[in-house]
Short mmCIF file of the C-alpha atoms (twelve columns), coordinates in Angstrom:
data_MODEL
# 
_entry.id   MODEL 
# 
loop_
_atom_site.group_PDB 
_atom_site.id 
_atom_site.type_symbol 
_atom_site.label_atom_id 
_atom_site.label_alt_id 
_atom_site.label_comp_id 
_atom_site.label_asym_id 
_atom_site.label_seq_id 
_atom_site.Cartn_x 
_atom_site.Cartn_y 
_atom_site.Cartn_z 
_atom_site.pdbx_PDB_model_num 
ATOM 1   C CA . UNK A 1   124.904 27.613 32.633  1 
ATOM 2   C CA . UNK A 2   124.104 25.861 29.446  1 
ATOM 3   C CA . UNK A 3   122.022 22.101 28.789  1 
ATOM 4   C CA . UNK A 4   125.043 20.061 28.296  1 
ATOM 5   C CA . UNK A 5   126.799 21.417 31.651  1 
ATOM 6   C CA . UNK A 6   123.419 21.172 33.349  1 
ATOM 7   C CA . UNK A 7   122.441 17.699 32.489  1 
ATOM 8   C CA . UNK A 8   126.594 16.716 33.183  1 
ATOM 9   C CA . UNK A 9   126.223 18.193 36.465  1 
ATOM 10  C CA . UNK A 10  122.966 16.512 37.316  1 
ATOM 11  C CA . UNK A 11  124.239 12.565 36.160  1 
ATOM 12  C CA . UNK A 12  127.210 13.938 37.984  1 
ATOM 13  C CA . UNK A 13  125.136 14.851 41.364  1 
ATOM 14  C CA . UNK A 14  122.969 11.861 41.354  1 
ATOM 15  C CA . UNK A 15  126.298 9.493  41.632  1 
ATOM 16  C CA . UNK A 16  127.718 11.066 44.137  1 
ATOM 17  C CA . UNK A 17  130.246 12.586 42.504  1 
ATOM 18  C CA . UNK A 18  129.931 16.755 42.713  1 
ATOM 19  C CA . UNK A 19  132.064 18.902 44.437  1 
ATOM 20  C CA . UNK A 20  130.291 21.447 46.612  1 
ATOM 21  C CA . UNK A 21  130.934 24.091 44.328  1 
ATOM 22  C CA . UNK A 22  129.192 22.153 42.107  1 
ATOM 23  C CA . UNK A 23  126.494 21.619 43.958  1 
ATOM 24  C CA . UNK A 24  125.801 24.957 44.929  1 
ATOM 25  C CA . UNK A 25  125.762 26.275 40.961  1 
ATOM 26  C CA . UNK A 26  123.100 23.481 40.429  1 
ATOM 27  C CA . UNK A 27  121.320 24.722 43.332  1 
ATOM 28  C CA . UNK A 28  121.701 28.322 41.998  1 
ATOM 29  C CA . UNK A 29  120.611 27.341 38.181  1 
ATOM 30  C CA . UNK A 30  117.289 25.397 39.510  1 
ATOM 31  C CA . UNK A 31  116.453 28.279 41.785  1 
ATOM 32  C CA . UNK A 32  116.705 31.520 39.449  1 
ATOM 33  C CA . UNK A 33  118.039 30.056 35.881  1 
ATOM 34  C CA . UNK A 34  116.697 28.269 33.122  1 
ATOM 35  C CA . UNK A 35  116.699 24.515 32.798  1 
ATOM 36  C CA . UNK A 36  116.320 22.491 30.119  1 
ATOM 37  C CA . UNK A 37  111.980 20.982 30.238  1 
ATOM 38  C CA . UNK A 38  113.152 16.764 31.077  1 
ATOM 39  C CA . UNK A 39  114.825 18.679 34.027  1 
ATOM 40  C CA . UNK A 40  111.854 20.473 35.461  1 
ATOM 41  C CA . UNK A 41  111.134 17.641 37.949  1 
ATOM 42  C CA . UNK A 42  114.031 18.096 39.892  1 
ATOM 43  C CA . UNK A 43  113.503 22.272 39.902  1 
ATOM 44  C CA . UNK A 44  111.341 21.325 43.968  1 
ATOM 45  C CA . UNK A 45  113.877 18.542 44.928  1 
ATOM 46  C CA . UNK A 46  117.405 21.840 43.886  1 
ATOM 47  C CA . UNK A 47  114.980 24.203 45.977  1 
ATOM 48  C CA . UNK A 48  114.382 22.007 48.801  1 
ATOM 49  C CA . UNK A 49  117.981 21.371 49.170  1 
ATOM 50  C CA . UNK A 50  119.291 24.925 49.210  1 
ATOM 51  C CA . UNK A 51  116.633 26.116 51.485  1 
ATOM 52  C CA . UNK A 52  118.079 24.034 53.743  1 
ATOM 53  C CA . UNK A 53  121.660 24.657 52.788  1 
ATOM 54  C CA . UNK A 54  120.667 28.427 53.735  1 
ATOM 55  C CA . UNK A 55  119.100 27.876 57.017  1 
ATOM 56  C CA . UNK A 56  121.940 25.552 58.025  1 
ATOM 57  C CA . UNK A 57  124.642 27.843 57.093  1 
ATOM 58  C CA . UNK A 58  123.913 30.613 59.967  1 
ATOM 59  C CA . UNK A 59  122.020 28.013 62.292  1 
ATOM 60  C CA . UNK A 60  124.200 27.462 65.631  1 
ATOM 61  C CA . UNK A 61  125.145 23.348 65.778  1 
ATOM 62  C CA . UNK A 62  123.938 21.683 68.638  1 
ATOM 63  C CA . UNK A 63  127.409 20.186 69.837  1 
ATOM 64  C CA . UNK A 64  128.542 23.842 69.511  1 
ATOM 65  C CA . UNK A 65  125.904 25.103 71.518  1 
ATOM 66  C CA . UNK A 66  126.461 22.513 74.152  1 
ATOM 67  C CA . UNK A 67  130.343 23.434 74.167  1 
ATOM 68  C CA . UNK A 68  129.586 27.111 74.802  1 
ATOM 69  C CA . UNK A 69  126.465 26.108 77.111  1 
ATOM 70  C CA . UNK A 70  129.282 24.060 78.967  1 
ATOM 71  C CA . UNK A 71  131.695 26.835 78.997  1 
ATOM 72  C CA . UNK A 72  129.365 29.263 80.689  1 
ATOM 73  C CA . UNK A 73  128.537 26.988 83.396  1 
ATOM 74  C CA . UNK A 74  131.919 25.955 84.114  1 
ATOM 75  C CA . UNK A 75  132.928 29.503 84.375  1 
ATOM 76  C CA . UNK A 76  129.843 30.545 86.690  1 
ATOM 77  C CA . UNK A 77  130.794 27.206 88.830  1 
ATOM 78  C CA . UNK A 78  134.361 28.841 88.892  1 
ATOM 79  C CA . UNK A 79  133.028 32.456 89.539  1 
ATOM 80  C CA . UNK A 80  131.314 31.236 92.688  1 
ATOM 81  C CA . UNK A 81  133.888 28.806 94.430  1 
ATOM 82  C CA . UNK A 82  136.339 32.321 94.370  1 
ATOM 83  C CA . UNK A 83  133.799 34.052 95.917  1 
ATOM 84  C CA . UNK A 84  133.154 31.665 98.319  1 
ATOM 85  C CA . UNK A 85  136.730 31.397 99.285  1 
ATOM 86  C CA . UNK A 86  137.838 35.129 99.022  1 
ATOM 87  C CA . UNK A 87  137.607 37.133 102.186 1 
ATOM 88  C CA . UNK A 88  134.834 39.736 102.592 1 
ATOM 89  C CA . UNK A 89  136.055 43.290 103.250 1 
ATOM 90  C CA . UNK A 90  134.743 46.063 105.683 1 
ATOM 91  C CA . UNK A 91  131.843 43.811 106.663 1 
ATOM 92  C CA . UNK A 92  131.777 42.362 110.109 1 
ATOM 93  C CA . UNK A 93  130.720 38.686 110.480 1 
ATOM 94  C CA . UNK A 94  128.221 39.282 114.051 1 
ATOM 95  C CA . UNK A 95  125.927 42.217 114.635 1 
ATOM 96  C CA . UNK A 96  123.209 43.099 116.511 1 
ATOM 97  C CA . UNK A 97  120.451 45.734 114.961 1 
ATOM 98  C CA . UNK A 98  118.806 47.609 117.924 1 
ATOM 99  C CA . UNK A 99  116.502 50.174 117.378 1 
ATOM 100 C CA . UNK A 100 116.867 50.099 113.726 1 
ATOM 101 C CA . UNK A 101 120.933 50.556 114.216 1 
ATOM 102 C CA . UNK A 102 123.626 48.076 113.156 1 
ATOM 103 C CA . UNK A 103 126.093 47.858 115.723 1 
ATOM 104 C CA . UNK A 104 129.290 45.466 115.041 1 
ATOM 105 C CA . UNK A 105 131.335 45.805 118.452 1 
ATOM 106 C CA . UNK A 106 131.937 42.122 119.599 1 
ATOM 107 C CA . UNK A 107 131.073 42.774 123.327 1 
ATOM 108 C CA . UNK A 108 127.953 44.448 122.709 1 
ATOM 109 C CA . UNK A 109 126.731 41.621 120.134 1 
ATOM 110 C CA . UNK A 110 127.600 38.707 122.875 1 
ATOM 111 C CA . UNK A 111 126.102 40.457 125.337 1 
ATOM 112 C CA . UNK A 112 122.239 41.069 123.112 1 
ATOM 113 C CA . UNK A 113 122.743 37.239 122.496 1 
ATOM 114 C CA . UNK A 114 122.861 35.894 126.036 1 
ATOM 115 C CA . UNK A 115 120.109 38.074 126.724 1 
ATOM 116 C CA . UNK A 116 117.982 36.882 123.872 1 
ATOM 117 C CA . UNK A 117 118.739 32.978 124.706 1 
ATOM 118 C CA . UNK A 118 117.880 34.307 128.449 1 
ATOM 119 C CA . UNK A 119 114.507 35.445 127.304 1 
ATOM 120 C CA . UNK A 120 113.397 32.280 125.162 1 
ATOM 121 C CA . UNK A 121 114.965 29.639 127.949 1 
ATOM 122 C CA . UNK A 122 112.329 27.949 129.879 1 
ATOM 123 C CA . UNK A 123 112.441 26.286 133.673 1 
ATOM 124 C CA . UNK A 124 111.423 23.088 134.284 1 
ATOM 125 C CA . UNK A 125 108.353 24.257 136.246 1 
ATOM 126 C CA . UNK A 126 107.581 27.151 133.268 1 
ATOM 127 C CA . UNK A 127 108.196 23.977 130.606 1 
ATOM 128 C CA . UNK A 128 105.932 21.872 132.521 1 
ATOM 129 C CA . UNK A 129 102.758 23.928 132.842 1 
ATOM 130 C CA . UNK A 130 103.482 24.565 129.274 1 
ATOM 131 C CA . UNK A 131 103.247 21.340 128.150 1 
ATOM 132 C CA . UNK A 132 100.814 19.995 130.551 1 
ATOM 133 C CA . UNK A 133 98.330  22.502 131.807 1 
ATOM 134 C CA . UNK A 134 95.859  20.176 133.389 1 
ATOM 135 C CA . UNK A 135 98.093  19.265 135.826 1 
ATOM 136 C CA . UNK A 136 97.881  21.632 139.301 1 
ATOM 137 C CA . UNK A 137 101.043 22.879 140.892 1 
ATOM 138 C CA . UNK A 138 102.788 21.112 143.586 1 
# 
């Protein structure tokens, strides 16, 4: 780029009015070309700017991020409910494991139940010495 379109571009920048285009060939000149020496100070200020411009350009934005983030969730929250509400297949809901087998057969499961309730229930006398073992027998 020659002086004159430099130093145009640069008046040009510093009111506001460049196009991005522009912008990004003054960018380009300060970083690898030659500029005229009364423009030298502004070579750190050209770099600065498209360092930046670089690191934005494949950065993620954060409102972006927090759309997808909010995506994901809302489709795990989805995934979940279904499941919830699907039925299971070829599992049975009550079993019993005895001896290290599974067995499923309603009957059979009600049955191990009432005898396991059986075995923790207390009587009153049984309760009592529990609780109070001071106390002799009647």
């Amino acid at each position: 780029m020659n002086r004159k379109k430099i130093e145009e571009l640069v008046e040009k920048y510093f009111d506001g009015q460049t196009t991005c285009a522009e912008e990004r060939a003054l960018r380009r000149t300060f970083a690898k070309g030659k500029v005229p020496k009364h423009l030298e100070v502004y070579r750190p200020l050209f770099a600065y700017i498209d360092k930046e411009a670089e690191s934005h350009a494949h950065a993620i934005s954060r409102p972006r991020l927090i759309y997808w983030a909010g995506g994901l969730a809302a489709g795990l929250a989805l995934c979940l409910v279904l499941a919830r509400f699907l039925p299971r297949t070829g599992e049975a809901e009550n079993y019993v494991i005895i001896n290290g087998e599974r067995y499923t057969a309603p009957a059979l499961v009600q049955a191990k139940a009432r005898e396991a309730l059986h075995n923790v229930g207390y009587t009153d006398e049984e309760l009592s010495q529990l609780l109070f073992p001071c106390n002799p027998k009647p």
